[in-house]
DNA sequence: CTTTAGCACTCATCTCTATCGAGTGCTAAA
DNA sequence: TTTAGCACTCGATAGAGATGAGTGCTAAAG
């Protein structure tokens, strides 16, 4: 997919991309000549421009403007030209320090990670919590709230905690709740959603077992919905950065993007489509199948415990995104979360 | 604070406010004459304009433009002129129906409520979860994740569920965890943060009790932080509506507001300042002490179980907000949540 | 004292025009 | 293949009217 370009074309394309990312205005042949001595004249650059435009790497907004990279141009840049550096060590340390200052709470980690990512990449950040592909029962707890209501807390193997209120048809005491939860804890131990469902279907509940039946049903439902796409919680931050980008001065575009960012389900679909199994994935403009993101780029990475609980995180910004920095930021935060998760859940 | 105005001044002010809210453009004397027959000429209206301007209810953007309500004008409108209607019954039913379709889960309720509020009031919505002023212990559960890690789940009297990971310095079995949690459940039963802390301070833990000591400490910490302001989770929705408002075509303003809306802690401060104990509170423009919201209005309402768990919800939009509709929407959603919460937690 | 017609005045907005200049594409020579 | 030269394009910027909505004031009428 990525052809070969002559050395000089590469150099020129690289300059255009970098310059455009930095200044947000079309890059002219003179600019390149003066600011970057390439040893050739502006006319030569223009000839190259013409060819690069022909080949689809560059485009010009109007007949008499400089050149701007196309999605294909950015793609070539990301693939071949971009120098990938790590985040500066000082920054790494600062971030790591922040993580060690907060308590061992997944929710807090996610918030912090989203904030850090947004700040570091100066764009909107997205994080989908790591989640096992298969739900596996670990523990259930029933807590009496009032005579007629109770709280069910379900913990799955991936340490996700699910809670749900229950309304009873007749008064139920805490002892009864404890009895049922104890029983179910043994019955469902380590079961996946299928197994649990099988048990429920195989059991004939008498009228006395109404509570047990209800709780079992709820557990199976929760496990199934946990396995379904579209239920992962998503953390976001840095939406304001979007509005700072000159490509979004026309409010209408900004609104489109913000709309996507605000809607949980679209975002879930986008993130779960990402093929982030191995390392970082960059999605540039129209490469995405979502029309609303035609002007945007995504830098995504998977993280979590391979095979056990996979999460996705990344940043979203205009196509004119500082890819180098974004990639380093995303990679660092992903590896940091990997560390933290491993320390907690890994053996 | 709210003076009396002559009938005619009231009528004129009302027209200006309504017309400006509807059209977003300054209202001229002719417009009023033609569109609303008041039986007087434009010149008379102009005289009244002049006085209303003098009194601070109206202002003009430029010397030769129509009039626009000031914050004081809106205030008068909200206080005296606005006809408060309930939400149309069909809408009420639709909303209620949506709530009954989802499961009994506070998180889901909050999400839905935020979505409904945003859609109904066509503006950004905010919801702070109901939370007891005093944390009161209800239940703790310790679940082994691996040999060296565990999950602590703490349930408080207001049914809030808090989780935290724990890392042990030496392997701990589930039996030991259960033993400790059982003990603490008895020891802390119904205690508030102070009492729990007192117990912890009064106890001398031997080396064998390291786990118990650690867990107790964590519980006290969690309870204290639960009582502190600034830890309430906030649900938001409809941020895009902000960008639809003509007052925010200049991106810079939109960014300021979005910044506030995105930052949890500022928002928490704003919401917790609101005096929403009894009914609806409308904060108009500069009445708010937050400079960033000088151009915005808030319509807030308290909800929850009085004295037990108080939440705040409301909408945020430009000063030029359809107050009538916003108030009805906020009031309806608040009462709906009250119903739901009562049914669950009330006796 | 209040209302109103009349009128001059203000000022944002729109349109038209001219100018500017960055940047191009092409041609012909090196 | 490279480069100097040059005409050309076209967006951006600025100024000049023209427009018109809306005002404030005055003086007369009710």
XYZ file of C-alpha atoms (C1' of nucleotides) in Angstrom:
754
model
C 0.000 0.000 0.000
C 2.810 2.372 0.767
C 4.863 2.930 -2.369
C 8.424 4.052 -2.498
C 9.273 7.668 -3.013
C 12.585 9.155 -4.066
C 14.737 10.534 -1.290
C 13.892 14.045 -2.309
C 10.181 13.451 -2.455
C 10.352 11.942 1.002
C 12.235 14.940 2.289
C 9.758 17.342 0.765
C 6.724 15.429 1.954
C 8.200 15.271 5.424
C 8.789 18.994 5.469
C 5.294 19.768 4.256
C 3.707 17.534 6.863
C 5.792 18.862 9.720
C 5.414 22.465 8.672
C 1.681 22.145 8.182
C 1.253 20.430 11.516
C 3.186 23.231 13.145
C 1.620 26.206 11.423
C -1.766 25.024 10.158
C -1.308 26.944 6.926
C -0.603 25.593 3.445
C 3.102 25.246 2.718
C 4.503 27.005 -0.355
C 7.552 26.172 -2.390
C 9.377 29.336 -1.339
C 8.920 28.598 2.333
C 10.616 25.271 1.914
C 13.479 26.771 -0.055
C 14.156 29.505 2.427
C 13.519 27.789 5.729
C 14.980 24.436 4.816
C 17.911 24.632 2.416
C 17.463 21.641 0.176
C 20.028 22.747 -2.340
C 17.455 23.134 -5.041
C 15.380 26.051 -6.203
C 11.734 26.731 -5.584
C 10.910 25.770 -9.145
C 12.242 22.281 -8.602
C 10.202 21.989 -5.454
C 7.199 23.048 -7.465
C 7.824 20.293 -9.952
C 8.014 17.803 -7.126
C 4.892 19.316 -5.611
C 3.073 18.728 -8.862
C 4.084 15.081 -8.922
C 3.328 14.493 -5.246
C -0.056 16.082 -5.815
C -0.594 13.886 -8.859
C 0.287 10.836 -6.759
C -2.193 11.817 -4.080
C 0.117 12.730 -1.219
C -0.566 16.425 -1.330
C -3.399 18.693 -2.310
C -4.000 22.405 -2.588
C -6.989 24.067 -1.000
C -7.181 26.565 -3.872
C -5.420 26.996 -7.143
C -3.060 29.565 -5.786
C -2.294 28.263 -2.338
C 0.495 26.146 -0.956
C 0.220 22.409 -0.463
C -1.441 20.496 2.337
C -0.955 16.801 3.098
C -3.743 14.401 2.210
C -4.672 11.458 4.390
C -2.387 9.407 2.175
C 0.378 11.916 2.787
C -0.045 11.685 6.540
C -0.138 7.933 6.270
C 3.207 7.856 4.452
C 4.614 10.211 7.030
C 3.465 8.105 9.947
C 4.622 4.908 8.311
C 8.047 5.913 7.079
C 9.097 9.410 7.926
C 8.123 10.019 11.496
C 10.869 9.785 14.031
C 9.362 8.026 17.002
C 10.854 9.265 20.174
C 9.895 8.329 23.674
C 8.334 10.850 25.945
C 11.001 12.948 27.683
C 12.134 11.212 30.818
C 11.162 14.108 33.020
C 7.646 13.894 31.728
C 7.567 10.141 32.178
C 8.623 10.517 35.777
C 6.085 13.200 36.479
C 3.298 11.062 35.096
C 4.433 7.955 36.914
C 4.607 9.967 40.089
C 1.025 11.127 39.687
C -0.132 7.558 39.348
C 1.612 6.506 42.479
C 0.052 9.286 44.440
C -3.496 8.117 44.008
C -5.102 5.100 45.530
C -5.339 1.690 43.952
C -8.619 2.243 42.246
C -9.309 1.433 38.641
C -11.727 4.307 38.325
C -9.157 6.788 39.534
C -6.512 5.327 37.267
C -8.737 5.707 34.270
C -9.561 9.284 35.107
C -5.963 10.167 35.635
C -4.875 8.354 32.502
C -7.441 10.237 30.451
C -6.330 13.530 31.936
C -2.659 12.793 31.395
C -3.227 11.647 27.847
C -5.246 14.742 27.010
C -2.691 17.061 28.492
C 0.315 15.355 27.009
C -1.059 14.976 23.499
C -2.987 18.238 23.658
C -6.072 16.614 22.259
C -9.150 14.715 23.293
C -8.433 11.404 24.970
C -10.472 8.244 25.164
C -10.088 5.222 27.375
C -12.174 2.087 27.350
C -11.735 0.080 30.517
C -10.054 -3.288 30.173
C -12.576 -6.028 30.094
C -12.442 -9.753 29.702
C -13.882 -11.142 26.525
C -15.502 -13.783 28.648
C -17.325 -12.941 31.817
C -16.455 -15.288 34.622
C -18.212 -15.370 37.972
C -16.206 -14.616 41.044
C -18.433 -13.441 43.839
C -21.889 -12.194 44.618
C -23.041 -10.310 47.665
C -26.551 -9.380 48.693
C -27.032 -6.545 51.093
C -30.302 -5.584 52.659
C -31.199 -1.941 52.247
C -34.716 -1.945 53.573
C -37.234 -4.681 54.205
C -38.307 -4.709 50.607
C -35.132 -3.700 48.824
C -31.616 -4.953 48.565
C -28.386 -4.288 46.775
C -26.753 -6.983 44.698
C -23.047 -6.699 44.085
C -21.479 -8.945 41.500
C -17.737 -9.294 41.061
C -16.373 -10.976 37.971
C -13.054 -12.627 37.391
C -11.681 -9.503 35.719
C -12.362 -7.651 38.979
C -15.155 -5.629 37.479
C -17.800 -4.781 40.039
C -21.441 -4.589 39.058
C -24.227 -3.433 41.285
C -27.925 -3.531 40.975
C -30.822 -2.719 43.206
C -33.478 -5.314 43.866
C -37.060 -4.887 44.936
C -38.602 -7.822 46.742
C -42.247 -8.719 46.612
C -42.259 -9.517 50.310
C -39.955 -8.608 53.218
C -36.620 -10.392 53.163
C -34.118 -10.429 56.012
C -30.370 -10.098 55.689
C -29.962 -13.689 56.868
C -31.960 -14.931 53.936
C -29.930 -12.771 51.571
C -26.701 -14.130 52.993
C -27.945 -17.675 52.665
C -28.797 -17.183 48.997
C -25.567 -15.427 48.175
C -23.539 -18.121 49.887
C -25.319 -20.766 47.932
C -24.873 -18.986 44.622
C -21.232 -18.289 45.331
C -20.654 -21.999 45.527
C -22.960 -22.869 42.692
C -21.592 -20.388 40.197
C -17.960 -20.432 41.261
C -15.776 -19.724 38.224
C -18.625 -20.255 35.788
C -18.821 -18.278 32.585
C -22.036 -16.810 31.274
C -22.986 -19.947 29.375
C -22.425 -22.267 32.264
C -24.312 -20.019 34.618
C -27.197 -19.818 32.229
C -27.194 -23.588 31.858
C -27.469 -23.988 35.592
C -30.338 -21.548 35.784
C -32.196 -23.270 33.006
C -31.625 -26.705 34.479
C -32.933 -25.747 37.866
C -36.599 -25.807 38.711
C -37.221 -23.208 41.340
C -40.037 -23.715 43.788
C -42.034 -20.801 45.027
C -39.807 -20.675 48.076
C -36.774 -20.179 45.882
C -38.187 -17.063 44.246
C -35.363 -14.925 45.566
C -32.684 -17.325 44.467
C -34.266 -17.562 41.040
C -34.425 -13.819 40.689
C -30.843 -13.283 41.762
C -29.587 -16.042 39.492
C -31.415 -14.550 36.555
C -29.943 -11.151 37.277
C -26.467 -12.573 37.530
C -26.751 -14.274 34.175
C -28.096 -11.097 32.615
C -25.303 -9.012 34.015
C -22.689 -11.474 32.820
C -24.156 -11.569 29.364
C -24.364 -7.820 29.069
C -20.815 -7.607 30.331
C -19.717 -9.747 27.438
C -21.664 -7.738 24.907
C -19.964 -4.906 23.132
C -21.301 -1.512 23.890
C -21.370 -1.715 27.628
C -17.833 -0.751 28.371
C -17.484 2.397 30.247
C -15.538 5.060 28.439
C -13.498 7.788 30.046
C -12.812 10.944 28.129
C -10.993 14.143 28.733
C -9.607 17.144 26.935
C -12.600 17.799 24.744
C -11.728 21.479 24.981
C -8.555 20.845 23.046
C -10.690 20.056 20.038
C -12.084 23.567 20.079
C -8.615 25.039 20.099
C -7.789 23.594 16.707
C -8.103 26.019 13.812
C -9.823 23.365 11.712
C -12.788 23.675 13.992
C -13.392 27.393 13.882
C -16.540 26.619 11.966
C -18.592 25.509 14.889
C -20.547 23.045 12.820
C -17.595 20.723 12.415
C -16.685 20.998 16.042
C -20.223 20.037 16.890
C -20.134 16.945 14.743
C -17.008 15.706 16.419
C -18.186 16.593 19.885
C -21.397 14.759 19.187
C -19.482 11.601 18.467
C -17.319 12.082 21.505
C -20.303 12.558 23.728
C -22.289 9.585 22.559
C -21.164 6.501 24.379
C -22.389 3.943 21.913
C -20.792 5.342 18.769
C -17.551 5.693 20.623
C -17.757 2.152 21.867
C -18.274 0.933 18.342
C -15.310 2.917 17.093
C -13.017 1.734 19.826
C -14.046 -1.880 19.599
C -13.471 -1.864 15.848
C -9.895 -0.825 16.339
C -7.380 -3.538 15.718
C -5.076 -2.763 18.516
C -4.008 -6.224 19.470
C -0.427 -5.554 18.590
C 0.734 -2.107 19.473
C -0.306 1.246 18.204
C -2.804 1.896 15.469
C -3.144 5.207 13.712
C -6.360 5.936 11.859
C -6.149 8.927 9.607
C -9.139 10.836 8.316
C -11.137 8.958 5.734
C -9.476 5.679 6.678
C -12.069 5.563 9.395
C -15.427 4.264 8.336
C -17.198 6.877 10.398
C -18.087 9.852 8.286
C -18.144 12.181 11.264
C -14.458 11.582 11.783
C -13.463 12.256 8.212
C -11.428 15.249 9.307
C -9.999 13.600 12.371
C -7.267 11.185 13.255
C -7.118 8.616 15.990
C -4.048 7.238 17.678
C -5.027 4.115 19.552
C -3.337 1.405 21.522
C -4.513 -1.704 23.228
C -3.557 -2.340 26.800
C -4.461 -4.641 29.631
C -3.703 -8.254 30.327
C -3.367 -10.051 26.990
C -6.096 -12.624 26.575
C -7.599 -11.773 29.922
C -8.765 -8.200 29.887
C -8.285 -5.955 26.922
C -8.771 -2.238 26.950
C -8.288 0.431 24.338
C -7.000 3.913 24.832
C -5.974 6.733 22.596
C -6.372 10.270 21.488
C -8.520 11.972 18.908
C -7.609 15.170 17.126
C -7.604 16.824 13.742
C -5.756 15.111 10.896
C -3.183 17.802 11.430
C -2.063 16.112 14.585
C 1.428 15.966 16.070
C 1.617 12.259 15.440
C 5.035 11.794 16.952
C 4.053 13.220 20.259
C 0.671 11.570 20.228
C 2.154 8.176 19.564
C 4.724 8.530 22.327
C 2.103 9.704 24.768
C -0.305 6.922 23.920
C 2.406 4.308 24.030
C 3.716 5.500 27.346
C 0.368 5.692 29.070
C -0.565 2.278 27.693
C 2.611 0.703 28.997
C 2.183 2.440 32.307
C -1.318 1.079 32.711
C -0.047 -2.312 31.651
C 2.495 -2.165 34.442
C -0.054 -1.151 36.998
C -2.579 -3.744 35.911
C 0.008 -6.470 35.864
C 1.167 -5.620 39.298
C -2.399 -5.922 40.517
C -3.856 -8.789 38.589
C -0.903 -10.574 37.119
C 0.694 -13.318 39.097
C -34.831 42.768 45.619
C -37.443 42.601 42.909
C -39.175 45.933 42.583
C -42.623 46.533 41.208
C -43.118 47.594 37.632
C -46.181 49.118 36.053
C -48.418 46.748 34.146
C -47.191 48.101 30.865
C -43.548 47.840 31.772
C -44.113 44.262 32.805
C -45.815 43.524 29.517
C -43.028 45.103 27.534
C -40.281 43.436 29.511
C -42.035 40.122 29.094
C -42.294 40.579 25.370
C -38.664 41.557 25.040
C -37.479 38.578 27.041
C -39.662 36.081 25.214
C -38.899 37.530 21.815
C -35.177 37.641 22.466
C -35.159 34.107 23.776
C -36.959 32.995 20.660
C -35.021 34.916 18.043
C -31.673 35.702 19.645
C -31.688 39.172 18.145
C -32.254 42.528 19.867
C -35.894 43.541 20.017
C -36.899 46.904 18.578
C -39.821 49.107 19.437
C -41.434 48.627 16.012
C -41.338 44.870 16.288
C -43.286 45.036 19.511
C -45.816 47.431 18.063
C -46.469 45.370 14.990
C -46.247 41.841 16.284
C -47.917 42.459 19.632
C -50.625 45.112 19.514
C -50.239 46.920 22.796
C -52.509 49.819 21.828
C -49.678 52.279 22.027
C -47.280 53.595 19.454
C -43.655 52.742 18.974
C -42.628 56.048 20.448
C -44.302 55.208 23.720
C -42.564 51.867 23.741
C -39.319 53.704 23.205
C -39.987 55.873 26.215
C -40.646 52.792 28.270
C -37.526 51.212 26.832
C -35.518 54.176 27.972
C -36.839 53.882 31.496
C -36.433 50.118 31.658
C -32.901 50.578 30.434
C -32.328 53.260 33.027
C -33.620 50.885 35.693
C -31.283 48.155 34.562
C -33.701 45.649 33.124
C -32.703 46.147 29.514
C -29.604 47.131 27.623
C -28.659 47.783 24.070
C -25.672 46.148 22.433
C -25.001 49.301 20.381
C -26.479 52.740 20.257
C -28.691 51.914 17.352
C -29.845 48.429 18.119
C -32.918 47.044 19.797
C -33.041 46.071 23.435
C -31.770 42.937 25.093
C -32.639 41.792 28.605
C -30.017 42.123 31.310
C -29.501 39.530 34.002
C -31.774 41.685 36.144
C -34.357 41.617 33.369
C -34.248 37.852 33.150
C -34.460 37.654 36.896
C -37.639 39.725 36.948
C -39.028 37.590 34.174
C -38.294 34.362 35.976
C -39.587 35.687 39.264
C -42.806 37.310 38.164
C -43.600 37.004 34.502
C -42.860 33.457 33.546
C -45.824 31.175 33.297
C -44.698 27.890 34.746
C -46.330 25.043 32.978
C -45.727 21.400 33.566
C -44.133 19.294 30.920
C -46.733 18.060 28.431
C -48.271 14.864 29.690
C -47.230 12.916 26.632
C -43.634 13.876 27.265
C -43.902 12.984 30.928
C -45.198 9.564 30.045
C -42.495 8.954 27.491
C -39.796 9.837 29.972
C -41.318 7.780 32.735
C -41.567 4.889 30.354
C -37.880 5.112 29.522
C -37.006 4.933 33.179
C -39.081 1.857 33.715
C -37.440 0.111 30.837
C -33.979 0.093 32.339
C -32.777 -1.894 35.263
C -32.699 -0.730 38.827
C -29.256 0.731 38.744
C -28.361 4.145 40.027
C -25.683 4.564 37.399
C -28.119 3.886 34.618
C -30.693 6.189 36.120
C -28.217 9.005 36.286
C -27.165 8.512 32.695
C -30.701 8.421 31.495
C -31.696 11.397 33.589
C -28.837 13.419 32.167
C -29.782 12.426 28.638
C -33.450 13.201 29.160
C -32.701 16.538 30.767
C -30.383 17.531 27.959
C -32.838 16.563 25.295
C -35.858 18.098 26.947
C -34.250 21.397 27.839
C -32.068 21.447 24.743
C -29.043 22.363 26.767
C -26.222 20.863 28.748
C -27.343 18.887 31.754
C -25.594 18.147 35.016
C -26.389 15.661 37.716
C -24.597 15.124 40.974
C -25.449 11.811 42.547
C -27.373 11.919 45.788
C -25.106 11.480 48.708
C -25.535 11.460 52.438
C -23.977 14.326 54.291
C -22.748 11.783 56.786
C -21.116 8.581 55.715
C -22.410 5.621 57.645
C -20.958 2.172 57.453
C -23.122 -0.603 56.163
C -21.028 -3.432 54.840
C -17.539 -4.363 53.783
C -16.484 -7.279 51.644
C -12.994 -8.484 50.878
C -12.465 -10.592 47.812
C -9.238 -12.332 46.928
C -8.014 -11.577 43.447
C -4.622 -13.208 43.576
C -2.422 -14.346 46.413
C -1.076 -10.893 46.940
C -3.994 -8.748 45.897
C -7.590 -8.319 46.896
C -10.583 -6.174 46.217
C -12.265 -4.301 48.989
C -15.873 -3.317 48.515
C -17.423 -0.900 50.921
C -21.128 -0.175 51.030
C -22.387 2.811 52.956
C -25.781 3.499 54.407
C -26.740 5.633 51.401
C -26.171 2.555 49.234
C -23.094 4.029 47.623
C -20.606 1.360 46.687
C -16.887 2.030 46.894
C -14.193 -0.282 45.700
C -10.502 -0.311 46.143
C -7.726 -2.694 45.276
C -5.383 -3.864 47.981
C -1.886 -5.194 47.706
C -0.759 -7.452 50.535
C 2.781 -7.741 51.729
C 2.421 -11.496 52.071
C 0.006 -14.050 50.635
C -3.468 -13.927 52.132
C -6.170 -16.538 51.630
C -9.836 -15.831 51.037
C -10.659 -17.367 54.412
C -8.558 -14.795 56.154
C -10.170 -12.027 54.155
C -13.624 -13.292 55.064
C -12.666 -13.498 58.705
C -11.491 -9.902 58.738
C -14.471 -8.582 56.853
C -16.855 -10.414 59.146
C -15.169 -8.950 62.149
C -15.186 -5.429 60.753
C -18.799 -5.716 59.680
C -19.723 -6.268 63.283
C -17.267 -3.798 64.679
C -18.217 -0.924 62.407
C -21.921 -1.643 62.032
C -23.778 1.652 61.534
C -20.801 3.735 62.559
C -20.180 7.105 61.024
C -16.750 8.275 59.982
C -15.931 9.713 63.386
C -16.931 6.646 65.288
C -15.040 4.407 62.934
C -11.971 6.533 63.251
C -12.290 6.490 67.020
C -12.351 2.723 66.995
C -9.297 2.537 64.793
C -7.390 4.939 66.979
C -8.394 3.134 70.157
C -7.300 -0.234 68.893
C -3.728 -1.407 69.128
C -3.088 -3.760 66.293
C -0.545 -6.496 66.730
C 1.609 -7.569 63.862
C -0.829 -10.357 63.171
C -3.599 -7.871 62.687
C -1.788 -6.023 59.923
C -4.496 -6.831 57.426
C -7.272 -5.769 59.713
C -5.461 -2.562 60.503
C -4.929 -1.790 56.858
C -8.525 -2.462 55.913
C -9.840 -0.435 58.812
C -7.645 2.460 57.846
C -8.867 2.293 54.274
C -12.478 2.186 55.378
C -12.077 5.279 57.487
C -10.325 7.053 54.635
C -13.029 6.160 52.181
C -15.749 7.285 54.545
C -14.023 10.574 55.177
C -13.466 11.266 51.529
C -17.075 10.360 50.876
C -18.121 13.078 53.268
C -15.827 15.637 51.746
C -17.115 17.879 49.024
C -15.541 17.378 45.678
C -15.810 13.643 45.423
C -19.296 13.331 44.099
C -19.521 11.842 40.717
C -21.085 14.110 38.134
C -22.992 13.008 35.100
C -23.271 15.318 32.142
C -24.857 15.254 28.767
C -25.854 17.514 25.921
C -22.653 19.499 25.771
C -23.230 19.761 22.033
C -26.280 21.881 22.648
C -23.993 24.578 23.968
C -22.317 24.824 20.596
C -25.636 25.274 18.876
C -26.326 28.528 20.664
C -25.599 31.665 18.652
C -23.937 33.282 21.664
C -21.156 30.783 21.293
C -20.234 31.268 17.673
C -17.034 32.798 18.922
C -15.305 29.594 19.821
C -13.409 31.191 22.649
C -16.507 31.604 24.767
C -17.663 28.121 23.994
C -14.287 26.854 25.109
C -14.462 28.634 28.428
C -17.809 27.099 29.210
C -16.828 23.679 27.991
C -13.732 23.868 30.141
C -15.841 24.382 33.216
C -18.194 21.619 32.195
C -15.353 19.222 31.685
C -13.548 19.856 34.922
C -15.052 17.802 37.661
C -13.866 19.827 40.596
C -15.097 23.247 39.471
C -18.422 21.737 38.652
C -18.607 20.069 42.026
C -17.934 23.379 43.688
C -20.615 25.091 41.652
C -23.201 22.435 42.317
C -22.463 22.139 45.987
C -22.765 25.912 46.408
C -26.263 25.860 45.054
C -28.942 26.364 47.626
C -31.376 23.889 46.310
C -32.773 22.575 49.533
C -36.226 23.769 48.738
C -37.200 23.529 45.119
C -35.760 25.093 42.040
C -33.011 27.643 41.921
C -32.263 29.747 38.884
C -28.866 31.382 38.648
C -28.653 33.982 35.953
C -25.429 35.231 34.448
C -23.405 37.386 36.782
C -25.394 36.225 39.789
C -23.051 33.289 39.751
C -19.730 33.873 41.436
C -17.891 31.979 38.716
C -16.616 34.342 36.102
C -16.585 31.683 33.433
C -20.335 31.411 33.694
C -21.006 35.093 33.404
C -22.846 34.560 30.127
C -24.643 31.450 31.278
C -27.625 30.539 33.349
C -28.207 27.542 35.527
C -31.498 25.992 36.447
C -30.943 23.684 39.380
C -32.993 21.568 41.683
C -32.226 19.424 44.644
C -33.482 15.909 44.747
C -33.027 12.763 46.754
C -34.134 11.761 50.214
C -34.367 14.881 52.364
C -31.862 14.756 55.167
C -30.524 11.420 54.048
C -29.065 11.746 50.604
C -29.126 14.982 48.686
C -28.325 15.328 45.033
C -28.376 18.252 42.686
C -29.387 18.281 39.072
C -30.012 20.895 36.479
C -29.224 22.380 33.143
C -26.743 24.939 31.971
C -27.249 27.149 28.947
C -26.837 30.695 27.750
C -28.596 33.470 29.643
C -30.983 33.495 26.711
C -32.474 30.261 27.921
C -36.074 29.102 27.594
C -36.529 29.279 31.338
C -40.076 28.037 31.338
C -39.230 24.842 29.582
C -35.993 24.382 31.484
C -37.712 24.779 34.823
C -40.437 22.308 33.934
C -37.924 19.796 32.667
C -35.699 20.111 35.707
C -38.625 19.946 38.070
C -40.084 16.918 36.375
C -36.872 14.933 36.248
C -36.127 15.828 39.849
C -39.526 14.639 41.007
C -39.197 11.520 38.913
C -35.873 10.655 40.497
C -37.342 11.428 43.887
C -40.070 8.914 43.206
C -37.642 6.272 42.089
C -35.280 6.829 44.981
C -38.090 6.799 47.479
C -39.413 3.596 46.114
C -35.998 2.047 46.563
C -34.673 3.481 49.748
C -37.663 4.987 51.432
C -39.586 2.847 53.809
C -48.711 64.729 32.354
C -48.856 61.269 28.674
C -48.768 60.023 24.038
C -47.368 60.398 19.408
C -45.762 61.913 14.846
C -41.731 63.574 12.751
C -37.038 63.691 11.973
C -32.172 63.681 12.330
C -28.733 60.634 13.708
C -26.068 56.295 14.749
C -24.005 52.328 13.579
C -23.774 47.372 12.336
C -24.170 44.924 8.093
C -23.870 44.199 3.303
C -21.973 44.882 -1.220
C -18.939 46.354 -4.426
C -14.438 47.392 -5.864
C -9.630 47.726 -5.871
C -5.403 46.265 -4.315
C -2.095 43.109 -2.591
C 0.593 39.226 -2.504
C 1.568 34.504 -1.890
C 1.956 30.892 -4.709
C 1.282 28.533 -8.851
C 2.141 26.578 -13.767
C 4.440 27.077 -17.907
C 8.162 28.108 -21.037
C 12.572 28.449 -22.517
C 17.260 28.546 -21.532
C 21.259 26.586 -18.841
C 17.108 17.745 -15.055
C 17.243 22.120 -13.110
C 16.269 26.900 -12.916
C 15.137 31.771 -13.913
C 11.469 34.480 -15.532
C 6.877 35.714 -15.964
C 1.986 35.778 -16.479
C -1.828 34.307 -13.991
C -5.061 32.838 -10.175
C -7.460 33.689 -6.370
C -8.016 34.339 -1.403
C -7.434 37.842 1.841
C -7.672 42.655 3.227
C -9.279 47.231 3.153
C -12.032 51.118 1.997
C -16.258 53.320 0.375
C -20.898 53.708 -0.167
C -25.384 52.286 0.482
C -28.875 50.202 3.395
C -31.806 49.949 7.031
C -33.152 48.965 11.542
C -33.591 51.375 15.478
C -32.737 55.110 18.431
C -33.331 59.818 21.011
C -35.223 64.143 20.953
C -38.523 67.719 20.098
C -42.719 69.687 19.695
C -47.406 69.238 19.114
C -51.722 66.793 20.304
C -54.656 64.511 23.693
